[in-house]
């Protein structure tokens, strides 16, 4: 039986990637696809990717390994990105931005059963 376009089977997590990438892309005014390019890219893209990894780990409570799969990166790269963002939070304007983004992400995750289910799939090894 063929599936309808736009309908994904239950075991293919897509919400998490769209949610995290879309959130970061909107705030940093970039295209979401740039967050998973194989190269580092421009500094603003690299910083946005690091923020995305941080939000996926801290805001969505995904493991470093799961975040790595989401961003097509190694878990050590995710750990480095999270450290970089934590260090950058010493600057009040950046800290305020990250705090607002983290709060929004946590709120949406808390109130969305579909996203929580999708996050569990990502954690279990889905993408």
CSV table of C-alpha atoms in Angstrom, one decimal:
chain,number,residue,atom,x,y,z
A,1,UNK,CA,0.0,0.0,0.0
A,2,UNK,CA,1.5,3.3,-1.1
A,3,UNK,CA,1.5,6.1,1.5
A,4,UNK,CA,0.2,9.5,0.8
A,5,UNK,CA,2.7,12.3,0.1
A,6,UNK,CA,3.6,14.1,3.3
A,7,UNK,CA,2.6,11.3,5.6
A,8,UNK,CA,5.5,9.6,7.4
A,9,UNK,CA,5.3,6.2,9.0
A,10,UNK,CA,5.3,6.2,12.8
A,11,UNK,CA,8.9,5.1,13.0
A,12,UNK,CA,10.4,8.0,11.1
A,13,UNK,CA,11.0,10.9,13.4
A,14,UNK,CA,10.7,14.2,11.4
A,15,UNK,CA,9.3,16.6,13.9
A,16,UNK,CA,12.4,17.0,16.0
A,17,UNK,CA,14.6,17.9,13.0
A,18,UNK,CA,12.1,20.3,11.6
A,19,UNK,CA,11.4,21.8,15.1
A,20,UNK,CA,15.0,22.4,16.1
A,21,UNK,CA,16.3,23.4,12.7
A,22,UNK,CA,13.3,25.6,12.1
A,23,UNK,CA,13.6,27.4,15.4
A,24,UNK,CA,17.3,28.1,15.0
A,25,UNK,CA,17.0,29.1,11.4
A,26,UNK,CA,14.3,31.6,12.2
A,27,UNK,CA,16.2,33.2,15.0
A,28,UNK,CA,19.5,33.4,13.0
A,29,UNK,CA,17.8,34.2,9.7
A,30,UNK,CA,19.4,31.4,7.8
A,31,UNK,CA,18.1,28.5,5.8
A,32,UNK,CA,17.5,25.4,7.9
A,33,UNK,CA,19.4,23.1,5.5
A,34,UNK,CA,22.6,24.9,6.2
A,35,UNK,CA,22.6,23.5,9.8
A,36,UNK,CA,23.4,20.0,8.5
A,37,UNK,CA,25.9,20.7,5.7
A,38,UNK,CA,29.0,18.5,5.9
A,39,UNK,CA,31.4,21.5,6.1
A,40,UNK,CA,31.7,24.0,8.9
A,41,UNK,CA,30.5,26.9,6.7
A,42,UNK,CA,30.6,30.6,7.6
A,43,UNK,CA,31.1,31.6,11.2
A,44,UNK,CA,27.4,32.6,11.6
A,45,UNK,CA,26.3,29.2,10.3
A,46,UNK,CA,28.7,27.4,12.6
A,47,UNK,CA,27.4,29.4,15.6
A,48,UNK,CA,23.8,28.7,14.6
A,49,UNK,CA,24.6,25.0,14.3
A,50,UNK,CA,26.2,25.0,17.8
A,51,UNK,CA,23.1,26.7,19.2
A,52,UNK,CA,20.9,24.1,17.6
A,53,UNK,CA,23.0,21.3,19.1
A,54,UNK,CA,22.9,23.0,22.5
A,55,UNK,CA,19.1,23.4,22.3
A,56,UNK,CA,18.6,19.8,21.2
A,57,UNK,CA,20.7,18.6,24.0
A,58,UNK,CA,19.6,20.9,26.8
A,59,UNK,CA,16.1,22.0,25.7
A,60,UNK,CA,14.9,18.8,24.2
A,61,UNK,CA,17.0,16.6,26.6
A,62,UNK,CA,18.5,14.5,23.8
A,63,UNK,CA,21.7,12.6,24.4
A,64,UNK,CA,24.9,13.8,22.7
A,65,UNK,CA,24.8,10.8,20.5
A,66,UNK,CA,21.2,11.5,19.4
A,67,UNK,CA,22.0,15.1,18.7
A,68,UNK,CA,24.9,14.0,16.7
A,69,UNK,CA,22.7,11.9,14.5
A,70,UNK,CA,20.3,14.7,14.1
A,71,UNK,CA,23.0,17.1,12.9
A,72,UNK,CA,25.1,14.5,11.0
A,73,UNK,CA,27.9,15.0,13.4
A,74,UNK,CA,29.9,13.0,15.9
A,75,UNK,CA,28.9,13.1,19.6
A,76,UNK,CA,32.3,14.7,20.5
A,77,UNK,CA,31.5,17.6,18.1
A,78,UNK,CA,28.2,18.0,19.9
A,79,UNK,CA,29.9,18.1,23.2
A,80,UNK,CA,32.3,20.7,21.9
A,81,UNK,CA,29.4,22.8,20.6
A,82,UNK,CA,27.6,22.7,23.9
A,83,UNK,CA,30.8,23.8,25.7
A,84,UNK,CA,31.2,26.7,23.3
A,85,UNK,CA,27.7,27.9,23.9
A,86,UNK,CA,28.0,27.5,27.7
A,87,UNK,CA,31.2,29.6,27.5
A,88,UNK,CA,29.5,32.2,25.3
A,89,UNK,CA,26.7,32.6,27.8
A,90,UNK,CA,29.0,34.7,29.9
A,91,UNK,CA,28.0,37.6,27.6
A,92,UNK,CA,24.6,38.9,28.9
A,93,UNK,CA,23.0,39.6,25.5
A,94,UNK,CA,23.8,36.2,24.2
A,95,UNK,CA,22.8,34.6,27.4
A,96,UNK,CA,19.4,36.3,27.3
A,97,UNK,CA,18.9,35.1,23.7
A,98,UNK,CA,19.8,31.5,24.6
A,99,UNK,CA,17.7,31.6,27.8
A,100,UNK,CA,14.6,32.7,25.8
A,101,UNK,CA,15.2,30.1,23.1
A,102,UNK,CA,15.7,27.3,25.7
A,103,UNK,CA,12.6,28.3,27.6
A,104,UNK,CA,10.5,28.3,24.4
A,105,UNK,CA,11.9,24.9,23.3
A,106,UNK,CA,11.2,23.4,26.7
A,107,UNK,CA,7.7,24.8,26.8
A,108,UNK,CA,6.9,23.5,23.3
A,109,UNK,CA,8.4,20.0,24.1
A,110,UNK,CA,6.4,19.9,27.3
A,111,UNK,CA,3.1,20.7,25.6
A,112,UNK,CA,3.5,18.6,22.5
A,113,UNK,CA,2.9,14.9,22.8
A,114,UNK,CA,3.8,14.3,19.1
A,115,UNK,CA,7.1,16.1,19.6
A,116,UNK,CA,7.9,14.1,22.7
A,117,UNK,CA,7.1,10.9,20.9
A,118,UNK,CA,9.4,12.0,18.0
A,119,UNK,CA,12.2,12.9,20.4
A,120,UNK,CA,11.9,9.4,21.9
A,121,UNK,CA,12.3,8.0,18.4
A,122,UNK,CA,15.4,10.1,17.8
A,123,UNK,CA,16.9,9.0,21.1
A,124,UNK,CA,16.3,5.4,20.2
A,125,UNK,CA,18.3,5.7,17.0
A,126,UNK,CA,16.1,7.3,14.5
A,127,UNK,CA,17.0,10.4,12.7
